[in-house]
């Protein structure tokens, strides 16, 4: 395939950004040939911000049936990702979905099944996997240099949001509109990077979330979760949009040392021997294994959306392996769903969560919601610099 | 009072250190006049390491009745602190107890009551309160500069212990001998500093401890606790003796910024305005309050035992206020007891714990214990450099 004909559906904050990337020819081997949006002002924006050879569709059926696209980038609101992806697969169209994969695992698993049956290239915009910082972390852990994992700790509070952010759209931070708060929107990348870099999914989660703690919203803006892993390791994940200035500090302890990722720097405290072996052999009472501090200079790059799109296009054209296969979108979502469920039930929850049970519980949240936003401004936000 | 006649009871790791301080005249206004120990080899050690004018007692009754001391430094195993303190108070003797105040709050509260009735000067060896680093932190928070507290997070894993440490004595790390593990022995100072610097006791605790996770012991060597405070703030406390090299990072977030204490340095990220006020007023969507990073150079000093002893002697002689009043020993112990109880019951526990209930649960641990240490070495450890 010479040039992949790409369509973009959903022209919000992220979709607009993708449209410009494609239209300006910044993705090699891809061209923007169609968009789909039901919002007139966004359609006007596309018309005035693209070269003019982009087909405009107002409804998704016509978009998928008549646009002639090879591949679609789905940047609609969260809930619709699985349904739209399934429609695209049914038409033999390659798919790149914005994160999250969906809001609940039930239909995300269906989407994954459809992708498998269809065999098209299916990616997810886990752009942080393209961040050299996390790639290095992933490699250090997977190479075995850190040894058997003992504990993880990630404090993610550098994602401050003011009330005006939440007020920018009616659907933001509602159960019906987004299906969650900070976990599903700001911290989902971190949930993915947490499991992807360590190679471990938690098997049990105990979480406490605070709904509307710092903002007038009906979903959580603050959460602390304790997790356990199959190998006996434990972990803590903390996130909040109400702290300033925030922290982003990820610590992973293994049998051969500790890695700390903070301030966009990676530091490896490397033991000269296994701690477990030292523990057995040492006879001196106080004392600990020798170690050295290794500063690993890696330039952190947050704005890696083009890399993920390029990787997806390369996979379509040349069969290159995907950095973020769409099927893996369910993992971070499963962690998020387990944290919600644990908070709602005030119980420890085992993973994976029961997809049907979680779906039911979420429907309860939506159907019993009486929350009304006081001051919706309908503002399109500039996402530059966010993840 | 010209010179305070001080006795030391218990000549283990800490007691030996105190004997030397006093004998070498390093505490102004105090002289060592008596010691009490039932261990012949420790008595021999005292004889050969002091000037020779120290009375030696083998049993506590004679020690308290006949030594003529004004003040006693109690450095016996944990369990005996409250009982010995009460005996001292009954004789009109001033008391400085080693930490912990005891093992369970039931008899610690009785000790506090006895101290109150008696009116003598009662201190506890919370020597970290004399650490300039934590004094500065205490002052920054109590002056209101940090604003209303939102979250605390303390990772205390720089207290590595090998199996040989635990094997050094039969009573170490047993329910009967010490009444707990890392929480009661290594991390108790931190529990005190946590509540003392912030001025907040948690009101609810959910903890998961691992018994003998990294060592052949019957008590916990690894614990993660989630806490909630009256004002809605949350916190996490993590400690372990099985990680190397460890972390000691204490983060406190308030409405006016964040303080991080790590690597014996204090950094204040100060907002130029209250976050709560910014949140209300700001209309820009993304964006956060302005802040500046202030590095506060404070020399951390861990070996502050002499300062606490001096402060106690000064209080006896001149009425100076105590930095670590003995009555406050119950606070960290209450936190520790709540963490144990939560772990044992697999439930969230409210503070203060019921003293009688905790006592009963602890007795169960002791009476049902079948644990036998395989390799007891009976070694006196050099505590230099520990807390």
XYZ file of C-alpha atoms in Angstrom:
774
model
C 0.000 0.000 0.000
C 1.521 3.283 -1.111
C -0.461 5.833 0.871
C -2.858 4.864 3.622
C -6.125 6.786 3.343
C -6.968 7.807 6.877
C -10.220 9.105 8.301
C -10.643 10.788 11.653
C -13.887 10.463 13.570
C -14.466 12.885 16.450
C -13.017 16.369 16.094
C -12.635 17.396 19.728
C -9.419 18.304 21.521
C -7.453 15.262 20.361
C -9.159 14.672 17.013
C -8.378 18.215 15.879
C -4.752 17.687 16.725
C -4.622 14.434 14.724
C -6.344 16.091 11.749
C -3.631 18.727 11.617
C -0.810 16.202 11.899
C -2.193 14.175 9.008
C -3.164 17.153 6.908
C 0.283 18.700 7.232
C 1.866 15.475 5.989
C 3.650 14.769 9.239
C 2.794 11.079 9.113
C 4.793 9.326 6.416
C 2.734 7.080 4.195
C -0.605 8.446 5.324
C -3.028 11.007 3.982
C -6.142 12.461 5.532
C -9.064 11.798 3.201
C -12.131 12.040 5.410
C -13.445 13.216 8.740
C -16.665 12.584 10.581
C -18.294 14.929 13.058
C -21.829 15.860 13.995
C -20.727 19.242 15.317
C -21.158 22.025 12.752
C -18.584 24.347 14.280
C -15.983 21.597 14.288
C -16.779 20.805 10.665
C -16.218 24.460 9.835
C -12.940 24.312 11.723
C -11.838 21.306 9.629
C -12.787 23.086 6.408
C -10.753 26.137 7.296
C -7.782 24.198 8.693
C -7.220 21.548 6.020
C -6.151 21.685 2.389
C -9.665 21.200 1.112
C -9.477 17.665 -0.254
C -10.919 16.142 2.872
C -14.400 14.572 2.630
C -16.718 15.637 5.398
C -19.260 13.249 6.892
C -21.924 14.059 9.417
C -22.905 10.518 10.376
C -20.792 7.486 11.044
C -22.660 5.022 8.802
C -21.985 7.038 5.657
C -18.447 7.764 6.865
C -17.596 4.070 7.161
C -19.567 3.005 4.046
C -18.714 5.686 1.546
C -15.468 7.422 2.482
C -13.232 4.724 1.030
C -10.755 5.055 3.908
C -8.253 2.283 4.670
C -7.815 3.242 8.272
C -9.638 5.208 10.944
C -8.487 7.176 13.921
C -11.251 7.146 16.523
C -11.187 10.225 18.749
C -14.795 10.368 19.845
C -15.952 10.418 23.485
C -14.801 7.408 25.514
C -17.998 5.367 25.490
C -18.189 5.091 21.720
C -14.695 3.690 21.054
C -15.564 -0.038 21.103
C -18.746 0.327 19.064
C -17.070 2.440 16.368
C -14.033 0.161 16.258
C -16.290 -2.837 15.747
C -18.047 -1.068 12.860
C -14.697 -0.236 11.299
C -13.449 -3.807 11.640
C -16.652 -5.059 10.013
C -15.781 -2.880 7.011
C -12.201 -4.146 6.900
C -10.762 -0.856 8.127
C -7.615 -0.603 10.270
C -8.232 1.116 13.620
C -6.360 3.392 15.988
C -8.455 4.323 19.029
C -7.823 7.149 21.411
C -7.504 6.077 25.030
C -9.313 4.797 26.976
C -10.176 1.653 25.031
C -13.650 2.141 26.442
C -15.257 2.795 29.768
C -15.989 -0.763 30.863
C -14.280 -4.026 29.898
C -17.444 -5.786 28.682
C -17.590 -4.095 25.290
C -13.818 -3.614 25.101
C -13.427 -7.389 25.203
C -16.011 -7.623 22.416
C -13.992 -5.080 20.435
C -10.842 -7.120 20.980
C -12.630 -10.218 19.749
C -13.810 -8.367 16.630
C -10.248 -7.181 15.996
C -8.990 -10.730 16.240
C -11.609 -12.070 13.840
C -11.021 -9.229 11.431
C -7.245 -9.307 11.494
C -6.789 -5.628 10.708
C -4.113 -3.499 12.381
C -5.512 -2.336 15.703
C -3.666 0.211 17.824
C -4.404 2.390 20.841
C -3.098 5.865 21.555
C -0.976 4.862 24.536
C 1.489 7.490 23.444
C 3.430 7.313 26.704
C 4.748 3.917 25.563
C 6.688 5.906 22.980
C 8.233 8.095 25.681
C 11.955 7.193 25.752
C 11.866 7.468 29.546
C 9.344 4.684 29.925
C 10.881 2.664 27.127
C 14.155 2.659 29.036
C 12.351 1.702 32.252
C 10.540 -1.101 30.419
C 13.849 -2.422 29.053
C 15.666 -2.263 32.412
C 12.940 -4.284 34.085
C 12.349 -6.764 31.267
C 16.072 -7.429 30.859
C 16.111 -8.702 34.443
C 18.555 -6.054 35.674
C 16.212 -5.010 38.493
C 15.546 -8.578 39.584
C 12.290 -9.996 40.921
C 9.859 -7.158 41.645
C 9.084 -6.397 45.313
C 7.105 -3.184 45.353
C 5.832 -0.415 43.090
C 4.771 3.090 44.088
C 3.449 5.729 41.747
C 2.286 9.150 42.852
C 0.644 10.903 39.900
C -0.588 14.304 40.977
C 0.983 16.491 38.302
C -2.295 16.567 36.403
C -3.915 19.530 38.087
C -7.287 20.615 36.759
C -9.299 23.642 37.804
C -13.079 23.850 37.932
C -13.030 25.695 34.592
C -11.601 22.574 32.931
C -14.521 20.513 34.156
C -16.965 23.239 33.235
C -15.733 23.355 29.628
C -18.169 20.639 28.505
C -21.387 19.198 29.848
C -20.215 15.594 29.424
C -16.874 16.063 31.174
C -16.423 14.254 34.482
C -19.876 12.674 34.480
C -20.721 8.975 34.704
C -22.849 9.252 31.607
C -20.434 11.370 29.592
C -17.017 9.981 30.464
C -17.713 7.079 32.774
C -15.125 8.209 35.291
C -12.841 10.970 36.494
C -9.117 11.293 37.004
C -8.493 7.548 36.653
C -10.084 7.221 33.253
C -9.006 10.545 31.839
C -5.765 11.892 33.285
C -4.152 8.820 34.865
C -5.045 6.094 32.401
C -1.702 6.395 30.631
C 0.026 5.867 33.939
C -2.054 2.772 34.668
C -0.923 1.375 31.331
C 2.711 2.339 31.817
C 2.571 0.855 35.325
C 1.605 -2.598 34.013
C 3.539 -2.336 30.740
C 6.914 -1.353 32.202
C 6.748 -3.806 35.105
C 5.184 -6.608 33.100
C 2.833 -7.256 36.024
C -0.894 -6.791 36.333
C -2.117 -6.503 39.943
C -4.258 -9.431 41.032
C -5.995 -7.667 43.953
C -6.870 -4.008 44.463
C -8.157 -2.014 47.406
C -8.944 1.576 46.531
C -10.550 4.600 48.130
C -11.740 7.335 45.819
C -13.143 10.720 46.684
C -15.934 12.006 44.517
C -15.834 15.723 43.781
C -13.324 16.301 46.539
C -11.714 19.339 44.935
C -14.240 20.137 42.197
C -17.942 20.356 41.590
C -18.180 17.062 39.665
C -19.934 13.732 40.202
C -16.900 11.500 39.609
C -13.650 11.002 41.487
C -10.836 13.574 41.433
C -8.682 11.842 44.064
C -7.884 8.177 44.625
C -5.457 5.985 46.523
C -5.124 2.324 45.599
C -3.207 -0.504 47.230
C -2.468 -3.483 45.002
C -1.030 -6.959 45.308
C 0.694 -8.981 42.620
C 0.861 -12.706 41.954
C 4.495 -12.919 43.029
C 3.773 -11.387 46.460
C 4.868 -7.873 45.531
C 2.686 -4.943 46.630
C 2.091 -1.512 45.203
C 0.422 1.837 45.710
C -1.028 4.149 43.068
C -2.136 7.643 44.032
C -3.651 10.203 41.731
C -5.466 13.491 42.122
C -6.318 16.563 40.042
C -6.548 18.771 43.128
C -2.927 19.159 44.179
C -0.483 21.840 43.095
C 2.286 21.651 42.304
C 1.915 17.942 41.787
C 4.284 15.011 41.952
C 5.064 12.394 39.356
C 7.264 9.852 41.052
C 7.367 6.189 40.086
C 9.470 3.880 42.241
C 9.998 0.203 41.509
C 11.948 -2.013 43.894
C 13.405 -5.304 42.836
C 15.714 -7.896 44.294
C 18.660 -6.169 42.615
C 17.906 -2.564 43.450
C 15.516 0.271 42.906
C 14.525 2.497 40.016
C 13.053 5.937 40.565
C 11.514 7.922 37.721
C 10.892 11.497 38.813
C 11.274 14.944 37.309
C 11.561 13.199 33.937
C 14.769 11.488 35.047
C 15.544 7.845 35.617
C 17.796 6.755 38.457
C 18.830 3.158 38.996
C 20.153 2.221 42.432
C 21.852 -1.009 41.512
C 22.904 -3.607 44.070
C 26.118 -5.473 43.494
C 24.339 -8.683 44.465
C 20.831 -10.022 44.990
C 19.303 -8.764 48.239
C 17.853 -12.203 48.927
C 21.302 -13.750 48.641
C 22.877 -11.056 50.820
C 20.195 -11.602 53.442
C 21.045 -15.275 53.674
C 24.800 -14.913 53.732
C 25.442 -11.767 55.765
C 26.257 -12.257 59.455
C 26.901 -8.686 60.635
C 23.531 -7.677 62.135
C 23.191 -4.147 60.828
C 24.475 -3.634 57.297
C 23.068 -3.836 53.800
C 24.108 -4.903 50.322
C 26.437 -2.617 48.430
C 24.944 -0.485 45.691
C 25.759 2.221 43.228
C 23.622 5.059 41.946
C 23.341 5.209 38.190
C 21.793 8.296 36.631
C 20.437 7.296 33.260
C 20.033 10.308 31.029
C 16.893 9.796 28.963
C 15.054 12.674 27.422
C 11.422 12.426 28.376
C 9.082 13.223 25.493
C 5.428 13.518 26.261
C 4.069 14.608 22.909
C 4.426 11.262 21.205
C 1.098 11.095 19.448
C 2.793 11.364 16.026
C 5.023 8.409 16.925
C 2.059 6.209 17.774
C 0.225 7.207 14.587
C 3.391 6.636 12.544
C 3.924 3.243 14.179
C 0.336 2.273 13.358
C 0.705 3.416 9.727
C 4.035 1.568 9.454
C 2.371 -1.542 10.797
C -0.353 -1.249 8.158
C 2.144 -0.644 5.345
C 5.099 -2.770 6.374
C 3.905 -5.055 9.123
C 6.081 -3.393 11.797
C 5.151 -4.515 15.307
C 2.810 -2.209 17.202
C 4.137 -0.467 20.266
C 0.635 -0.219 21.684
C -1.603 -2.995 20.332
C -5.261 -2.093 20.711
C -5.985 -5.383 22.488
C -3.817 -4.199 25.388
C -6.107 -1.259 26.009
C -8.187 -3.508 28.225
C -5.412 -3.866 30.801
C -5.305 -0.315 32.171
C -9.082 -0.222 31.907
C -9.358 -3.377 33.972
C -7.161 -1.801 36.650
C -9.272 1.368 36.581
C -12.528 -0.623 36.721
C -11.202 -2.619 39.685
C -10.289 0.593 41.507
C -13.770 1.998 40.936
C -15.439 -1.226 42.013
C -13.332 -1.451 45.154
C -14.207 2.132 46.046
C -17.895 1.657 45.409
C -18.149 -1.619 47.304
C -15.623 -0.716 49.996
C -14.098 -4.132 49.390
C -10.922 -5.648 48.038
C -11.493 -6.611 44.406
C -9.797 -9.349 42.412
C -8.692 -8.883 38.820
C -9.918 -9.214 36.197
C -13.219 -7.674 37.267
C -16.361 -9.438 36.111
C -17.195 -7.485 32.920
C -20.956 -7.903 33.293
C -21.005 -7.021 36.962
C -18.964 -3.866 36.410
C -21.216 -2.875 33.522
C -24.278 -3.220 35.754
C -22.721 -1.191 38.548
C -21.770 1.567 36.113
C -25.311 1.649 34.704
C -26.548 2.153 38.265
C -24.233 5.152 38.626
C -25.579 6.621 35.403
C -29.236 5.893 35.998
C -29.251 7.193 39.559
C -27.247 10.328 38.773
C -28.971 13.575 39.697
C -25.913 15.749 39.238
C -26.267 18.922 37.170
C -23.312 21.114 36.259
C -23.923 24.677 37.279
C -21.778 26.510 34.814
C -21.068 24.783 31.488
C -18.990 27.020 29.191
C -18.690 24.756 26.091
C -15.055 25.639 25.501
C -12.637 23.749 23.279
C -9.438 23.419 25.263
C -5.921 23.577 23.924
C -4.414 20.190 24.759
C -0.858 21.167 23.908
C 1.429 19.920 26.626
C -1.038 17.415 28.045
C -0.787 13.682 27.498
C 18.911 20.755 91.968
C 22.625 20.937 91.241
C 23.355 17.563 89.719
C 20.640 15.112 88.806
C 21.509 11.597 89.964
C 20.547 9.364 87.050
C 20.089 5.616 86.944
C 19.888 3.497 83.810
C 17.860 0.311 83.790
C 18.433 -2.096 80.902
C 21.952 -2.288 79.465
C 21.280 -3.511 75.946
C 22.093 -1.711 72.721
C 20.584 1.617 73.715
C 21.145 1.451 77.486
C 24.869 0.901 76.985
C 25.027 3.959 74.795
C 23.226 6.076 77.393
C 25.507 4.801 80.180
C 28.526 5.989 78.251
C 27.051 9.396 77.484
C 26.264 9.980 81.142
C 29.484 8.499 82.450
C 31.569 10.655 80.147
C 29.849 13.772 81.449
C 28.259 14.604 78.132
C 24.955 15.530 79.754
C 25.243 18.793 81.640
C 23.773 18.718 85.117
C 23.516 14.945 85.264
C 25.634 12.193 86.723
C 25.308 8.445 86.374
C 25.008 6.978 89.854
C 23.362 3.589 89.319
C 22.501 0.959 86.787
C 20.253 -2.056 86.900
C 20.645 -5.209 84.863
C 20.040 -8.892 85.395
C 22.596 -9.835 82.755
C 26.010 -10.645 84.259
C 27.997 -9.941 81.124
C 26.361 -6.524 80.741
C 27.129 -5.750 84.367
C 30.760 -6.640 83.709
C 30.667 -4.359 80.696
C 29.389 -1.472 82.832
C 32.102 -2.077 85.435
C 34.826 -1.968 82.831
C 33.378 0.974 80.887
C 32.494 3.434 83.661
C 34.549 5.388 86.170
C 33.765 2.999 88.956
C 31.482 5.082 91.144
C 28.342 3.581 89.657
C 26.161 1.416 91.897
C 25.168 -1.866 90.334
C 21.761 -3.440 90.956
C 20.552 -6.793 89.796
C 16.867 -6.368 90.526
C 14.555 -3.458 89.925
C 13.000 -3.301 93.398
C 16.331 -2.646 95.117
C 17.358 -0.328 92.303
C 14.334 1.917 92.770
C 14.292 1.648 96.590
C 17.944 1.960 97.479
C 19.882 3.678 94.696
C 18.875 7.180 95.708
C 18.524 8.252 92.095
C 16.492 11.351 91.159
C 15.801 10.213 87.653
C 15.757 7.001 85.657
C 16.394 6.222 82.054
C 14.427 3.101 81.122
C 16.037 1.147 78.292
C 14.674 -2.321 78.968
C 12.731 -4.398 76.426
C 9.581 -2.722 75.131
C 6.999 -4.551 77.201
C 8.410 -3.441 80.530
C 8.469 0.326 79.921
C 5.048 1.191 81.388
C 5.445 -1.057 84.444
C 8.900 0.258 85.302
C 7.841 3.863 84.685
C 4.932 3.426 87.073
C 7.244 2.028 89.744
C 9.570 4.987 89.277
C 6.736 7.489 89.511
C 5.534 5.826 92.689
C 8.981 6.516 94.173
C 8.944 10.148 93.011
C 11.567 9.544 90.349
C 11.681 11.433 87.044
C 11.463 9.156 84.011
C 12.814 9.040 80.484
C 11.661 5.946 78.610
C 13.144 4.541 75.460
C 10.682 4.181 72.596
C 8.209 2.609 72.160
C 6.191 3.827 75.172
C 5.020 0.236 75.412
C 3.619 -2.407 73.143
C -0.106 -1.785 73.613
C -1.953 1.349 74.632
C -3.765 -0.197 77.613
C -0.847 -0.022 80.019
C 0.685 3.016 78.336
C -2.448 4.968 79.192
C -2.095 3.717 82.778
C 1.517 4.913 82.754
C 0.416 8.312 81.482
C -2.148 8.504 84.262
C 0.503 7.648 86.844
C 2.775 10.352 85.403
C 0.000 12.900 85.688
C -0.767 11.999 89.307
C 2.887 11.988 90.212
C 3.836 15.212 88.456
C 7.450 14.218 87.811
C 9.237 15.040 84.565
C 8.322 12.340 82.059
C 10.024 12.146 78.704
C 10.308 9.669 75.843
C 13.273 9.057 73.573
C 11.645 10.377 70.425
C 15.045 11.653 69.419
C 13.951 12.405 65.876
C 11.970 15.334 67.259
C 15.355 16.902 67.948
C 16.388 16.437 64.331
C 16.653 19.964 62.849
C 15.131 18.638 59.622
C 11.902 17.585 61.287
C 11.872 20.615 63.565
C 11.900 22.829 60.478
C 9.146 20.745 58.883
C 7.098 20.987 62.080
C 7.509 24.759 62.134
C 6.627 25.238 58.451
C 3.401 23.302 58.878
C 2.409 24.725 62.252
C 3.053 28.306 61.120
C 0.369 27.786 58.478
C 2.727 28.331 55.541
C 1.690 25.039 53.917
C -2.023 25.710 54.390
C -4.721 23.161 55.146
C -3.311 19.647 54.801
C -4.538 17.561 51.833
C -2.359 14.459 51.727
C 0.652 12.856 53.360
C 2.866 10.128 51.969
C 5.796 8.562 53.727
C 7.901 5.749 52.293
C 10.263 4.473 54.987
C 12.310 1.636 53.621
C 15.822 2.832 54.487
C 15.829 0.585 57.536
C 17.146 -2.587 55.972
C 17.747 -5.524 58.282
C 19.284 -8.857 57.420
C 18.364 -12.185 58.970
C 21.450 -11.940 61.178
C 19.950 -8.874 62.878
C 16.838 -10.824 63.781
C 18.912 -13.823 64.850
C 20.993 -11.725 67.266
C 18.521 -12.279 70.130
C 15.807 -14.795 70.894
C 13.272 -12.098 71.820
C 13.776 -9.995 68.693
C 10.862 -9.810 66.274
C 8.576 -12.046 68.305
C 5.104 -11.226 69.611
C 6.172 -12.211 73.099
C 9.532 -10.486 73.036
C 8.900 -7.232 71.195
C 5.194 -7.260 70.449
C 5.735 -6.323 66.827
C 8.138 -5.955 63.946
C 9.213 -3.089 61.723
C 6.378 -0.831 62.862
C 7.193 -1.009 66.530
C 10.954 -1.124 66.220
C 12.329 0.611 63.144
C 9.468 2.844 62.005
C 8.033 4.023 65.309
C 9.997 7.265 65.194
C 8.527 7.964 61.795
C 5.002 7.315 63.041
C 5.639 9.880 65.763
C 7.226 12.415 63.405
C 4.344 11.886 60.980
C 1.743 12.975 63.550
C 3.974 15.476 65.353
C 5.083 17.470 62.308
C 1.636 17.536 60.669
C -0.270 18.017 63.913
C -2.777 15.435 62.729
C -3.549 11.974 64.001
C -5.290 9.729 61.449
C -8.856 8.856 62.387
C -9.149 5.725 60.205
C -6.526 3.233 59.066
C -6.521 0.384 56.575
C -3.284 -1.593 56.580
C -1.891 -4.748 55.061
C 1.144 -6.245 56.705
C 3.249 -9.173 55.599
C 4.556 -11.458 58.305
C 8.065 -12.756 57.756
C 7.978 -11.710 54.120
C 11.731 -11.187 53.837
C 12.951 -12.850 57.033
C 12.417 -15.897 59.163
C 10.426 -14.076 61.874
C 6.873 -14.283 63.207
C 6.084 -10.559 63.006
C 5.695 -8.144 60.105
C 8.668 -6.866 58.092
C 6.622 -5.089 55.443
C 3.466 -2.978 55.707
C 1.418 -0.537 53.675
C -1.189 1.616 55.402
C -3.789 3.975 54.017
C -5.112 6.577 56.448
C -7.789 9.230 56.586
C -7.817 12.378 58.682
C -10.631 14.357 60.268
C -10.301 17.189 57.776
C -10.744 14.883 54.777
C -7.042 14.559 54.000
C -5.653 11.113 53.193
C -2.265 9.519 53.618
C -0.113 6.496 52.957
C 2.645 5.054 55.121
C 4.863 2.293 53.760
C 7.653 0.590 55.607
C 9.775 -2.496 55.103
C 13.074 -3.932 56.317
C 13.483 -6.011 53.177
C 14.367 -3.429 50.536
C 17.793 -2.210 49.538
C 18.752 0.476 48.984
C 15.728 1.938 50.722
C 13.811 5.162 50.373
C 12.993 7.758 52.987
C 10.679 10.216 51.346
C 8.041 12.192 53.215
C 5.689 14.326 51.142
C 3.038 16.601 52.621
C 0.620 18.489 50.408
C -1.299 21.483 51.635
C -3.515 24.145 50.142
C -0.482 26.386 49.703
C 1.972 23.925 48.251
C 3.976 20.826 48.935
C 6.898 19.885 51.129
C 9.171 16.981 50.313
C 11.710 15.665 52.790
C 14.084 13.253 51.092
C 17.783 12.509 51.145
C 17.905 14.559 54.356
C 16.843 17.675 52.498
C 13.716 19.750 52.759
C 12.123 21.290 49.674
C 9.114 23.583 49.852
C 7.131 24.064 46.655
C 5.275 27.192 47.634
C 2.207 28.445 45.774
C 1.771 32.174 45.370
C -1.891 31.762 46.336
C -4.220 29.203 47.880
C -5.064 26.380 45.454
C -8.675 26.442 46.597
C -8.927 30.134 45.734
C -7.186 29.636 42.382
C -9.569 26.803 41.533
C -12.571 29.065 42.085
C -11.241 32.078 40.231
C -9.331 30.614 37.274
C -11.180 30.417 33.955
C -8.520 29.057 31.589
C -9.265 25.311 31.575
C -5.765 23.859 31.759
C -3.385 25.815 33.975
C -2.372 25.744 37.605
C -1.398 28.145 40.383
C 2.042 29.690 40.224
C 4.658 28.315 42.555
C 8.307 28.569 43.450
C 10.686 25.912 44.631
C 12.446 26.738 47.864
C 15.343 24.545 48.940
C 15.646 24.843 52.674
C 19.099 23.852 53.819
C 18.732 22.043 57.126
C 21.362 19.712 58.411
C 19.739 16.431 59.316
C 21.071 14.972 62.535
C 19.953 11.503 63.448
C 22.011 10.885 66.544
C 20.073 13.177 68.831
C 19.809 10.946 71.864
C 22.051 13.309 73.870
C 19.768 16.231 73.022
C 16.688 14.414 74.298
C 18.489 13.380 77.492
C 19.807 16.922 77.968
C 16.346 18.380 77.362
C 14.900 15.998 79.961
C 17.614 16.922 82.500
C 17.084 20.635 81.789
C 13.386 20.162 82.340
C 14.088 18.525 85.718
C 16.544 21.227 86.757
C 15.097 24.357 85.193
C 11.584 23.509 84.129
C 12.401 23.805 80.395
C 9.593 22.459 78.201
C 10.049 18.891 77.003
C 10.497 18.342 73.301
C 9.093 14.832 73.625
C 6.740 14.549 76.603
C 6.321 10.937 77.689
C 2.538 11.222 77.503
C 2.814 11.673 73.739
C 4.379 8.247 73.379
C 0.916 6.796 73.128
C 0.194 8.536 69.818
C 2.615 6.667 67.544
C 1.765 3.495 69.463
C -1.922 4.022 68.807
C -1.194 4.396 65.088
C 0.939 1.234 65.139
C -1.698 -0.698 67.099
C -4.373 0.398 64.616
C -2.220 -0.763 61.703
C -1.741 -4.160 63.343
C -5.410 -4.507 64.163
C -6.455 -3.556 60.641
C -4.051 -6.134 59.206
C -5.174 -8.858 61.563
C -8.884 -8.226 61.074
C -8.648 -7.288 57.384
C -10.829 -4.319 58.249
C -10.642 -0.559 58.388
C -9.968 0.473 61.985
C -10.925 3.704 63.719
C -8.590 5.505 66.096
C -8.020 5.417 68.957
C -8.108 1.635 69.071
C -9.947 0.086 71.987
C -7.064 -0.518 74.454
C -8.619 -3.636 75.980
C -9.551 -5.167 72.660
C -6.073 -4.647 71.250
C -4.539 -6.114 74.390
C -6.685 -9.232 74.022
C -5.808 -9.643 70.346
C -2.102 -9.297 71.135
C -2.366 -11.911 73.901
C -3.893 -14.266 71.333
C -0.879 -13.718 69.061
C 1.440 -14.527 71.945
C -0.441 -17.503 73.332
C -0.946 -19.146 69.956
C 2.611 -18.577 68.759
C 4.468 -21.735 67.798
C 7.367 -19.951 66.114
C 10.892 -21.006 67.064
C 13.973 -19.177 65.826
C 16.372 -21.569 64.188
C 19.629 -19.814 64.726
C 19.877 -17.445 67.695
C 23.364 -15.968 68.000
C 22.960 -13.796 71.156
C 24.963 -10.918 69.712
C 25.054 -7.351 71.089
C 24.750 -5.092 68.057
C 26.440 -1.770 67.530
C 23.598 0.731 67.176
C 25.793 3.571 65.990
C 24.112 5.244 63.040
C 20.679 3.773 63.725
C 17.836 5.784 65.178
